[in-house]
Coordinates of C-alpha atoms and ligand atoms in Angstrom, one line a residue:
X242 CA -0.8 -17.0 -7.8
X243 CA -0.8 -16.6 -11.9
X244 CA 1.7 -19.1 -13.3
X245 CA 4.1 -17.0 -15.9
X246 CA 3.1 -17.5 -19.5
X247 CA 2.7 -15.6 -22.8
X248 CA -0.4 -14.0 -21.3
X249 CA 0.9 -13.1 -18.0
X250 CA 4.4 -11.7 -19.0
X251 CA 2.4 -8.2 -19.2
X252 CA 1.6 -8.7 -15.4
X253 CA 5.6 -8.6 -15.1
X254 CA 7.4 -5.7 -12.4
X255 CA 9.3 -3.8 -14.6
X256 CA 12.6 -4.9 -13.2
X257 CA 12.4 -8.2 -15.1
X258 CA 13.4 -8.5 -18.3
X259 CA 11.5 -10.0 -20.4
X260 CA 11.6 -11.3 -24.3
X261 CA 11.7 -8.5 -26.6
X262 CA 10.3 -10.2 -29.6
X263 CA 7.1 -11.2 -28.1
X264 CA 4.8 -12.6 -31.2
X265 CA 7.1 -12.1 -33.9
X266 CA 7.8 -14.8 -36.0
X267 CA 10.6 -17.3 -34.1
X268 CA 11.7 -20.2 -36.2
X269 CA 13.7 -22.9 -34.7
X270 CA 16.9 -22.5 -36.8
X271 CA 18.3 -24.9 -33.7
X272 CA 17.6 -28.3 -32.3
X273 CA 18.9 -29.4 -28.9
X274 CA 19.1 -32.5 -27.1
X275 CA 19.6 -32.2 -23.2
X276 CA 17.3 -29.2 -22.1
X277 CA 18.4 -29.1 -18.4
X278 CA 19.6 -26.8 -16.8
X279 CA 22.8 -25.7 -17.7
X280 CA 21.2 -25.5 -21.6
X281 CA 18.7 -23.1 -20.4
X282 CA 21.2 -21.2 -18.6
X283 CA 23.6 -21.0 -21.1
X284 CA 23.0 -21.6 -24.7
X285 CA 19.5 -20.9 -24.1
X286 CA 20.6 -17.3 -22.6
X287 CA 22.9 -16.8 -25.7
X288 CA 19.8 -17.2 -27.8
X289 CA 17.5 -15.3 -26.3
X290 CA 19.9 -12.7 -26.8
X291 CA 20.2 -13.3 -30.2
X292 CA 16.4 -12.7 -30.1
X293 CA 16.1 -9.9 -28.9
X294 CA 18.7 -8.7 -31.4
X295 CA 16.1 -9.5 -33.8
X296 CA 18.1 -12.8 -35.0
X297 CA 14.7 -14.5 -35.3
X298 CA 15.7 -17.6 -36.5
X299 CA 17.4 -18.9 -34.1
X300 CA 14.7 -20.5 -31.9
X301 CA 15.8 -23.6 -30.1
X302 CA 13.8 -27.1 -30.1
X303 CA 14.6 -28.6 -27.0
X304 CA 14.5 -32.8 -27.5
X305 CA 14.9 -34.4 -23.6
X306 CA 16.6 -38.1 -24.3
X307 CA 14.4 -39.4 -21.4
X308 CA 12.2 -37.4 -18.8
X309 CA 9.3 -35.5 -19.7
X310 CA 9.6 -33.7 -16.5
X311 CA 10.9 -30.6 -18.1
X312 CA 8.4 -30.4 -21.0
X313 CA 5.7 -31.3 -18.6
X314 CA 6.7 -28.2 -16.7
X315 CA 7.4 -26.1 -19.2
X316 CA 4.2 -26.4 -21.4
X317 CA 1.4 -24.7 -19.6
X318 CA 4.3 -21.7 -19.8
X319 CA 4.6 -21.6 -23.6
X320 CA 8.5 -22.5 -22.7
X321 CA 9.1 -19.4 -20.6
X322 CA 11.1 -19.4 -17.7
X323 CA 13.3 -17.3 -15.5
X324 CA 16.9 -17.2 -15.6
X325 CA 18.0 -16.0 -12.1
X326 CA 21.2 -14.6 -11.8
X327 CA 23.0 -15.0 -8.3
X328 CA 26.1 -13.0 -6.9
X329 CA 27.3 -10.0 -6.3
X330 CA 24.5 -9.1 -8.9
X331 CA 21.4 -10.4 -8.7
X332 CA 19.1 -10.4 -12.3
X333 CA 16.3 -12.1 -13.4
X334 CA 15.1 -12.6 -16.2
X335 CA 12.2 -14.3 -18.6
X336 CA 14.1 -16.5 -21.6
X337 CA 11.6 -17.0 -24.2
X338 CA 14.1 -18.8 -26.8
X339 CA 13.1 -22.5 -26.4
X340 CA 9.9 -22.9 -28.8
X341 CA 9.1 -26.4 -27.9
X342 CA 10.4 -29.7 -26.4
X343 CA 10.1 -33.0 -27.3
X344 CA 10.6 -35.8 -25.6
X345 CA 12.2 -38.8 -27.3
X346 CA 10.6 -41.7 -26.2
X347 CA 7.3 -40.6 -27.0
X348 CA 8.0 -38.9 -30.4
X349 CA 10.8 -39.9 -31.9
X350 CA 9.7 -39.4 -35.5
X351 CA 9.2 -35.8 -34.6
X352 CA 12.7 -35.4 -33.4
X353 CA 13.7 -37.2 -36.7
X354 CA 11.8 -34.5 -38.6
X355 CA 13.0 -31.8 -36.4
X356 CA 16.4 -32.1 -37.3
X357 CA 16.0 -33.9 -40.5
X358 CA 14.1 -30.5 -41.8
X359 CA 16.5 -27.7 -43.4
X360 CA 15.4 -24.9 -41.0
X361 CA 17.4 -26.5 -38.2
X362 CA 20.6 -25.1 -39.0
X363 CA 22.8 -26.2 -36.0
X364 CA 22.6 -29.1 -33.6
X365 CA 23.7 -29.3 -30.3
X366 CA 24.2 -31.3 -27.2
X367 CA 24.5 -31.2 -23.4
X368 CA 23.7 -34.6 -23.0
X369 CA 26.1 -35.0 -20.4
X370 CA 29.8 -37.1 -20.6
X371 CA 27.8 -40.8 -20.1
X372 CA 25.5 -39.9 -23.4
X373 CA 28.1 -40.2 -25.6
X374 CA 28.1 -44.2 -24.5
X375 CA 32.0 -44.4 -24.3
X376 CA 34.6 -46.9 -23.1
X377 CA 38.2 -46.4 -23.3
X378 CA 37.1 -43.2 -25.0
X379 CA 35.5 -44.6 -27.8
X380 CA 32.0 -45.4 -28.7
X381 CA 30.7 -48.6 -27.0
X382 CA 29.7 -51.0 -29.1
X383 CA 28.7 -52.7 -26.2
X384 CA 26.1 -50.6 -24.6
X385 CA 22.6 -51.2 -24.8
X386 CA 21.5 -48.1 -26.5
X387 CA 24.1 -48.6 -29.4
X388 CA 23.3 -52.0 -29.7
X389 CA 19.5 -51.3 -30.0
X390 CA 20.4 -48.6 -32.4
X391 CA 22.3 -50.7 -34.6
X392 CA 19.5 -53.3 -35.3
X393 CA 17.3 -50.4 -35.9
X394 CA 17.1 -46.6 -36.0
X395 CA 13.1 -46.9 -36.0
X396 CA 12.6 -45.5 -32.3
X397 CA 16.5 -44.1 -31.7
X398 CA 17.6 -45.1 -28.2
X399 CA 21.3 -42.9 -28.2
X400 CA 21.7 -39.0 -29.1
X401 CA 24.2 -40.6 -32.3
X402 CA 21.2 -43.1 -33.4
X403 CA 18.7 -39.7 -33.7
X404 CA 21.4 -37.8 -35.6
X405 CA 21.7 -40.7 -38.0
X406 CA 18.5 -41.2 -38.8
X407 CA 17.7 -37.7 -39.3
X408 CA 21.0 -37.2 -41.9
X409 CA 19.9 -40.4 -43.5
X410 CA 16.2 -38.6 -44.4
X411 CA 18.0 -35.0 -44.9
X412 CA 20.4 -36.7 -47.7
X413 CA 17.2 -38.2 -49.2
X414 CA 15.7 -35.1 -49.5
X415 CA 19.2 -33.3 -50.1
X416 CA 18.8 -31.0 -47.4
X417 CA 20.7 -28.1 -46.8
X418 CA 23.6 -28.4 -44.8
X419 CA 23.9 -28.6 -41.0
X420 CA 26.3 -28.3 -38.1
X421 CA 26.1 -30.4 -35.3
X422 CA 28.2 -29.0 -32.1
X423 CA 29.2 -31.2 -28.9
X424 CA 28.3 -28.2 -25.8
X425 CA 29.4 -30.8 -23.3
X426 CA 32.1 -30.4 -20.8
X427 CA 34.5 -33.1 -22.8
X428 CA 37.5 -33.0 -25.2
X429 CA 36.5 -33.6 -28.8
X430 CA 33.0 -33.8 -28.5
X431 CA 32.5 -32.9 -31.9
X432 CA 34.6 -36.0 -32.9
X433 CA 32.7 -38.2 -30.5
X434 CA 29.3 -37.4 -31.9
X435 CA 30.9 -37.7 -35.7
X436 CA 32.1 -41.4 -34.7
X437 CA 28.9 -42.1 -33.3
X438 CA 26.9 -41.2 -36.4
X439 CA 29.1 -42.4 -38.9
X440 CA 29.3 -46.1 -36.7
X441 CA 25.4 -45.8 -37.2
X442 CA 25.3 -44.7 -41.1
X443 CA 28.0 -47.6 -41.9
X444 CA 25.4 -50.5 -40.5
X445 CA 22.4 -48.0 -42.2
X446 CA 22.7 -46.1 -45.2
X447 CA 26.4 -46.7 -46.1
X448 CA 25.2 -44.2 -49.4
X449 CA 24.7 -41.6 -47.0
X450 CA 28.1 -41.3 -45.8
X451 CA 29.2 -39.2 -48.7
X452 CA 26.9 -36.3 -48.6
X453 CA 27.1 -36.2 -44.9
X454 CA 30.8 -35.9 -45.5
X455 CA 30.1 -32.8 -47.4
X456 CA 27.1 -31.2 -46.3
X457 CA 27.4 -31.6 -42.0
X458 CA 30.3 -30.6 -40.0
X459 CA 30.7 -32.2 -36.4
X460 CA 32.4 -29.6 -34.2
X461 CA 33.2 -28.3 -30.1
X462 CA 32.8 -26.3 -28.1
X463 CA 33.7 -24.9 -24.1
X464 CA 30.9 -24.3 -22.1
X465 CA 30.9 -22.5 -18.7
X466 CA 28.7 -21.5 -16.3
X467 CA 28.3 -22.8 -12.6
X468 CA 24.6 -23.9 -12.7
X469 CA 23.0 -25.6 -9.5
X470 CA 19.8 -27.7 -9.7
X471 CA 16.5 -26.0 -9.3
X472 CA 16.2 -25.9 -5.4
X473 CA 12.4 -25.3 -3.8
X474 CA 13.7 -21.7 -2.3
X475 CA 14.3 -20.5 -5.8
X476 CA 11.2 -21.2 -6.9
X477 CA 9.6 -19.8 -4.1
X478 CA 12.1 -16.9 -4.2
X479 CA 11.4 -15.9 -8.2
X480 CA 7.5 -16.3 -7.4
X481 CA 8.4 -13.5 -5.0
X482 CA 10.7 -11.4 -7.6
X483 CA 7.9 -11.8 -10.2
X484 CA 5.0 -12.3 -8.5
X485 CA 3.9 -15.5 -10.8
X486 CA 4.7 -18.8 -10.6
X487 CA 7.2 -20.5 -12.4
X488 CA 7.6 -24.1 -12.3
X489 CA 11.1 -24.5 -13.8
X490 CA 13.4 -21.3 -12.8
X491 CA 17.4 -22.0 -12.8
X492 CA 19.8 -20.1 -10.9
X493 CA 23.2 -19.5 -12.6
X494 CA 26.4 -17.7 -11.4
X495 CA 27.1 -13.4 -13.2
X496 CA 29.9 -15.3 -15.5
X497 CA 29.6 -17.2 -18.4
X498 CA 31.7 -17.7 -21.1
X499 CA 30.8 -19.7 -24.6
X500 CA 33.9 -20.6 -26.9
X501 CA 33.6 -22.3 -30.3
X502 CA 35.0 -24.0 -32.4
X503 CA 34.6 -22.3 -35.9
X504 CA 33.7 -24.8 -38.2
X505 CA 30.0 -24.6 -39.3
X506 CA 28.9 -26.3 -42.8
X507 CA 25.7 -24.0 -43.8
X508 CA 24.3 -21.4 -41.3
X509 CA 26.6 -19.9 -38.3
X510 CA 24.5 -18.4 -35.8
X511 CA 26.2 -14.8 -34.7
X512 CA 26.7 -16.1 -31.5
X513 CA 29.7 -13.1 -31.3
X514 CA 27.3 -10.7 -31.6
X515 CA 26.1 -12.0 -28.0
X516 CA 29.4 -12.6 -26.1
X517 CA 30.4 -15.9 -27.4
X518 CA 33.7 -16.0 -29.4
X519 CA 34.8 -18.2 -32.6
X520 CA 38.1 -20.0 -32.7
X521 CA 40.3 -22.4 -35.0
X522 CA 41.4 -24.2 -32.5
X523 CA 39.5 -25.1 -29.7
X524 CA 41.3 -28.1 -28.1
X525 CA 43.1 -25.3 -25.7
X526 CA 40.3 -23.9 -24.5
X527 CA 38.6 -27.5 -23.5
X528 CA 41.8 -28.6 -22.0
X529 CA 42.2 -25.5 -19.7
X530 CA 38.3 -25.8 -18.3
X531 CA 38.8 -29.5 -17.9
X532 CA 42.0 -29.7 -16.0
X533 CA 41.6 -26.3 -13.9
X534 CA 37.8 -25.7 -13.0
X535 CA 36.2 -28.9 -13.5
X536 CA 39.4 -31.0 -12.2
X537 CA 39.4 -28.8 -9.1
X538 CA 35.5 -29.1 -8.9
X539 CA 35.7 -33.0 -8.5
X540 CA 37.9 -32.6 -5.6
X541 CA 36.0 -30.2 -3.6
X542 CA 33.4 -32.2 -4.2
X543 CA 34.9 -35.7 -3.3
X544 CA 36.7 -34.5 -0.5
X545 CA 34.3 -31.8 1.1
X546 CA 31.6 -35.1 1.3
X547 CA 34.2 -36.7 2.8
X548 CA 34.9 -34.0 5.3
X549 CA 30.4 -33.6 5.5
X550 CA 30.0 -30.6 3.8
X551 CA 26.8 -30.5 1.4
X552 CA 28.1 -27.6 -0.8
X553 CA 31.0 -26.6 -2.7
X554 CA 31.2 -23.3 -1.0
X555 CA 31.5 -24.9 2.5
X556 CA 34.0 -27.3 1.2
X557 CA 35.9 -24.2 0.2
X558 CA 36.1 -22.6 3.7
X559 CA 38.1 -25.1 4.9
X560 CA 41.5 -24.6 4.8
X561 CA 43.1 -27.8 4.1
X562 CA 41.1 -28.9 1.0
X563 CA 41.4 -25.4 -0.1
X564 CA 45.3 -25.2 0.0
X565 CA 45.1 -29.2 -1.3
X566 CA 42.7 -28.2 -4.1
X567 CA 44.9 -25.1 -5.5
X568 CA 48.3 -26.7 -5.1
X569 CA 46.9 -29.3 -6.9
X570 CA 46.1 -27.3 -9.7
X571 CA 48.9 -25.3 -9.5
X572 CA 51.7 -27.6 -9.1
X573 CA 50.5 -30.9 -10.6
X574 CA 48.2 -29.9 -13.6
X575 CA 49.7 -26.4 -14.9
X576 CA 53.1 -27.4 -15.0
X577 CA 51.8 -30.2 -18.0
X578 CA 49.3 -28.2 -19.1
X579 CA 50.0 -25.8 -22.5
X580 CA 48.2 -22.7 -22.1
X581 CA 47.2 -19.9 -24.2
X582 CA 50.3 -17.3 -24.1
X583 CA 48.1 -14.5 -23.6
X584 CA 46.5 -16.5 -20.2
X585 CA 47.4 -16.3 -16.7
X586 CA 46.5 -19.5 -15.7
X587 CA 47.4 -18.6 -11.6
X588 CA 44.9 -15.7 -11.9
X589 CA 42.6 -17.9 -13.6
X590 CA 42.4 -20.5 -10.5
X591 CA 42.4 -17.8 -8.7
X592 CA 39.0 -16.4 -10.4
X593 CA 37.7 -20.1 -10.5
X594 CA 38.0 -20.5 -6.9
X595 CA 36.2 -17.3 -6.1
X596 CA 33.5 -18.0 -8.4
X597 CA 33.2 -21.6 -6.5
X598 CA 33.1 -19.3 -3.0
X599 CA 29.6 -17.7 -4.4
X600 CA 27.4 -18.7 -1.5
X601 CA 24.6 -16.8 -3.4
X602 CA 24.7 -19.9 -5.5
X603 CA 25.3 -23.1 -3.6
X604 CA 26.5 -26.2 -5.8
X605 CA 26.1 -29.5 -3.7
X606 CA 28.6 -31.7 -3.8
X607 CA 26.8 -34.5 -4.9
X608 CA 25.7 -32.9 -8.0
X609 CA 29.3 -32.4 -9.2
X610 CA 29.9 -35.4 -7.8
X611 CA 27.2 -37.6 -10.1
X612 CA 28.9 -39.5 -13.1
X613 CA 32.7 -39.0 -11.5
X614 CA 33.4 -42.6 -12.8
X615 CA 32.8 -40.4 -16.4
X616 CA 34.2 -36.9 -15.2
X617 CA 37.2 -37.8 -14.0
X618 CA 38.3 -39.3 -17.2
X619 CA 38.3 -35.9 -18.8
X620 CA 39.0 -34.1 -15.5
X621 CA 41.9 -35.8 -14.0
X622 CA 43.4 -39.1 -15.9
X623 CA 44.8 -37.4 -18.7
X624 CA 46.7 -34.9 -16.3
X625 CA 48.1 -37.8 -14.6
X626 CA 49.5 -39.6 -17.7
X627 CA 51.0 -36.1 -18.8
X628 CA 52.6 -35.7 -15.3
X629 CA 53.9 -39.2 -15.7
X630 CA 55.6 -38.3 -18.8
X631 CA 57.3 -34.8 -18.2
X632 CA 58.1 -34.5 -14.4
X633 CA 56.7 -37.2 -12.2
X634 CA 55.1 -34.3 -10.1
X635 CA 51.5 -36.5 -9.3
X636 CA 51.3 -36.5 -5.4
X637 CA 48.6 -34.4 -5.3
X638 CA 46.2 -36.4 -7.9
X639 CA 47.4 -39.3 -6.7
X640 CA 45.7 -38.0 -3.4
X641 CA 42.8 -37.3 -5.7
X642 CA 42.6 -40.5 -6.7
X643 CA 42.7 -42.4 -3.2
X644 CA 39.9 -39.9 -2.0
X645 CA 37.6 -40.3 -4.7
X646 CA 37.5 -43.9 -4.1
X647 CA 36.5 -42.9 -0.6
X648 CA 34.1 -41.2 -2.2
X649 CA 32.2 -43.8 -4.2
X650 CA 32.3 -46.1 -1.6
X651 CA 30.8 -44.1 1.2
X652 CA 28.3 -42.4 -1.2
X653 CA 27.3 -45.8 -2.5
X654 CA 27.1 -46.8 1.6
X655 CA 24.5 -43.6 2.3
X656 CA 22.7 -44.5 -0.8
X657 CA 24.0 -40.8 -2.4
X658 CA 25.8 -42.2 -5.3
X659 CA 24.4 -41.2 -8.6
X660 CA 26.5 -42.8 -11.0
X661 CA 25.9 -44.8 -14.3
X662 CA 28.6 -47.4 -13.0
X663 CA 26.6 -47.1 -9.6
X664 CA 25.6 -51.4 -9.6
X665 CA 29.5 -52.7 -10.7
X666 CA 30.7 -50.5 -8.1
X667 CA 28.3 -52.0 -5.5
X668 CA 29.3 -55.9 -6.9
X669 CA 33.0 -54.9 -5.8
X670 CA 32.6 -56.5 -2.5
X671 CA 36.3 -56.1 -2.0
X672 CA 37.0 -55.7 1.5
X673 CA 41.2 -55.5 0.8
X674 CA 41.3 -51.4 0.4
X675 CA 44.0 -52.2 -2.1
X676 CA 41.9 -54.2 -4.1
X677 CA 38.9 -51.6 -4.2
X678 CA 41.0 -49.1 -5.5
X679 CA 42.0 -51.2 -8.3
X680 CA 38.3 -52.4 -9.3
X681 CA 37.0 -48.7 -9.3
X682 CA 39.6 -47.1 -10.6
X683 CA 39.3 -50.3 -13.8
X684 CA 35.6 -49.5 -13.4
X685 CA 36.3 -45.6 -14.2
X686 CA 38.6 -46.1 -17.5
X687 CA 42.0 -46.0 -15.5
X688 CA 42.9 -49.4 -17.4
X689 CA 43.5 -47.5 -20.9
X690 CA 46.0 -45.1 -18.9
X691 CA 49.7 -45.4 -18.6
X692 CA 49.5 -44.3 -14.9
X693 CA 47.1 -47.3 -14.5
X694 CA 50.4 -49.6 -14.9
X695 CA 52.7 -47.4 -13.0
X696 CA 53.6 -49.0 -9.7
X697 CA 55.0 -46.3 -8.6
X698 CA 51.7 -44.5 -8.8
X699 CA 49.2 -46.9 -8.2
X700 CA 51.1 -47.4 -5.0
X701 CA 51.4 -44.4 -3.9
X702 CA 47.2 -43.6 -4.4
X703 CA 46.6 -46.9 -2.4
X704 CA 49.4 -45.8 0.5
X705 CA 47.4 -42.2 0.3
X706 CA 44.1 -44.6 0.1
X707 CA 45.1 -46.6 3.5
X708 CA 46.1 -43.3 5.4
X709 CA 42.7 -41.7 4.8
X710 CA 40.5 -44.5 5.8
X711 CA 42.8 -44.2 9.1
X712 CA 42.7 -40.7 9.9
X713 CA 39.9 -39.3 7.2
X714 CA 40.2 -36.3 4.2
X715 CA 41.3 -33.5 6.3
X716 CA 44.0 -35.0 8.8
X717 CA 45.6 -37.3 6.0
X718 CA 46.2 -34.0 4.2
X719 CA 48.1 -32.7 7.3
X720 CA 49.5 -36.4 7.9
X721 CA 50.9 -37.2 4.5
X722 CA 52.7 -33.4 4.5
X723 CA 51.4 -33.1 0.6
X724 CA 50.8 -29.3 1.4
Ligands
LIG193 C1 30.5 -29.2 -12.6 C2 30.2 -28.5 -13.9 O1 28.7 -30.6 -12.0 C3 29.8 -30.5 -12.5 O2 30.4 -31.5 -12.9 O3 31.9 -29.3 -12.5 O4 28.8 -28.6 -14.2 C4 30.6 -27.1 -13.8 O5 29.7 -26.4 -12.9 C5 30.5 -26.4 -15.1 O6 31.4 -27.0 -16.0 C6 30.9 -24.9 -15.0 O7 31.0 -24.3 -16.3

């Protein structure tokens, strides 16, 4: 079979859509670290609209911060892929918007060029919560990457140590100016990558700090679009739709929704012309994502391995962790959590948890569950504090809590745990089950939480923690009455 490329996208059934702008002249106005999946399923979607629109300067260079497993497949396409989409719908289509990829360790002057030079008009980032290198939700001075990056920004190791030598040569030249947006599922990206940069620029170029000041703005944005990894039946199912292979196809669920933060120093990509919407502020839009979809997404997950399911769906079918998971939400996390006036937060959980039942799309559990010592920290802890504070309605986090330990622990037992903490949590050799929920919970940030020194609390997630080790997920729901 004919693998899809520039020369084969003729050969295409005409249900498939396919890039409308074919040769013309696509400049990268764009450079973006983190081209996996949910990138190319979502800003990378957004652009290709754009595109078509006849926007044609906003072309994306995809930098990949370790594996060249994307590139490599990606190449001998001329960086086409499909974009399947799964659900009640079902479209697929050829995105033509990423120009070329990089890979970091084996270029990294190019990717200082790339976003040193004054075409790139907008940087952005899906480098996932543990590439912004943060403890206690700050930049870490001790992690390896910063530390490398700090001796020397020769060879960058972290996403901030690329940014900062690439303003450092933009101010030399005096470079037009350039926006640099966090697409991460975090709060205050935007401020992350700026303190990462500027930590970077104080040790390097203090000189530079000035016109970076006024010539880059370091801004957020919500992301969303349930986006599985690239399973061997889609790619054997889109060589079907297309008739040509394609190495790298992603799957993504009919909704997606792109909301950002509207502060943009040179250049702002139309982005509304495509679906995506501006805003002032766009802390309320992060905080509703976090604590409603992605907080209830970590306990599916968590819970439905606990209970053996493999996908999110599954995990959804079953009664008790679906009641748990949307009382949770509703009577923990909304009643401390402002919302837009104009939003119906009970209808969205509602539409969440029917997106989460697509079993066009299945999600495994142990891909949301990856990094949780990192996701939870934006997902759950704040919720927890804020609960603390206004009404001391926690029970069902607390729960949370105790079963996400479960979670690490037998994960790291069946050799599933993927997890950037993955070797301190196997040195907790802990068997007191109080103990271990301590030494994760440390290990996942709790320590720089209030609820962290709450006895109150922290007893109640190790009474929860004791009951489901007795009876397991779905009979300690029923045991402890929480429902
Ligand atoms: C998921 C997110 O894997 C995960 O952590 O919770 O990737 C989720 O699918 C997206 O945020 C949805 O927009």
């Amino acid at each position: 079979m004919k693998q899809l490329s520039k020369t084969t996208l003729s050969e295409l059934k005409p249900e498939i859509h396919a890039p409308l702008y074919g040769e013309n002249a696509i400049t990268s106005g764009i450079v973006h670290f983190g081209t996996g999946n949910f990138h190319r399923a979502h800003q990378a979607v957004y652009c290709d609209a754009l595109l078509n629109q006849g926007e044609t300067k906003w072309g994306i260079t995809g930098v990949s911060m370790r594996s060249s497993d994307m590139r490599d497949k990606l190449v001998p396409q001329d960086f086409l892929y499909t974009q399947a989409t799964l659900g009640d719908k079902t479209d697929y289509r050829i995105i033509g918007s990423i120009q070329n990829i990089y890979v970091a360790p084996e270029n990294p002057r190019a990717v200082i060029d790339a976003v040193a030079n004054s075409t790139t008009q907008l940087v952005t980032t899906t480098i996932t919560e543990k590439g912004y290198c943060l403890t206690s939700g700050k930049v870490d001075l001790q992690n390896p990457l910063i530390q490398h990056d700090l001796e020397s920004l020769e060879s960058p190791q972290s996403t901030y140590g690329f940014l900062a030598a690439a303003l450092i040569q933009r101010c030399a030249e005096q470079g037009a100016p350039v926006t640099i947006l966090c697409c991460d599922n975090m709060h205050a990206g935007g401020e992350h990558l700026r303190d990462g940069v500027y930590l970077l620029l104080e040790q390097h170029d203090p000189d530079a700090i000035y016109w970076v000041s006024k010539n880059v703005a370091f801004s957020s944005s919500m992301v969303d679009r349930v986006t599985p990894a690239t399973s061997e039946q889609l790619i054997q199912n889109v060589a079907e739709k297309l008739g040509l292979h394609d190495a790298a196809p992603v799957a993504a669920e009919p909704f997606t929704q792109w909301v950002i933060e509207d502060n943009f120093a040179g250049q702002r990509p139309p982005f509304d012309q495509v679906g995506a919407i501006f805003v002032d502020d766009i802390s309320i839009f992060e905080r509703i994502k976090l604590r409603f979809l992605n907080a209830g997404h970590s306990m599916l997950a968590g819970m439905g391995y606990l209970a053996g399911d493999q996908f999110i769906h599954e995990a959804l079918e079953r009664p008790t962790l679906a009641a748990f998971t949307e009382q949770a939400l509703k009577n923990n996390a909304l009643p401390v959590t402002r919302a837009p006036a104009s939003m119906d937060v009970n209808d969205y959980i509602e539409q969440v948890f029917e997106r989460f039942r697509n079993s066009n799309l299945p999600y495994a559990v142990l891909q949301v569950g990856s990094d949780s010592s990192q996701k939870i920290q934006q997902r759950w802890m704040p919720t927890i504090d804020d609960a603390i504070a206004v009404n001391g309605e926690y029970q069902y986090f607390a729960f949370a809590l105790a079963s996400w330990v479960h979670f690490i622990h037998k994960a790291l037992n069946n050799n599933d745990l993927i997890d950037p903490l993955r070797n301190e949590f196997a040195q907790v050799q802990s068997s007191d089950l109080a103990s271990r929920v301590r030494q994760y919970l440390e290990l996942a940030g709790a320590n720089r939480f209030v609820f962290y020194s709450n006895s109150d609390f922290m007893a109640l997630v190790v009474r929860y923690h004791l009951i489901i080790d007795q009876v397991g997920i779905e009979k300690a729901i029923e045991t402890t009455q929480i429902l």
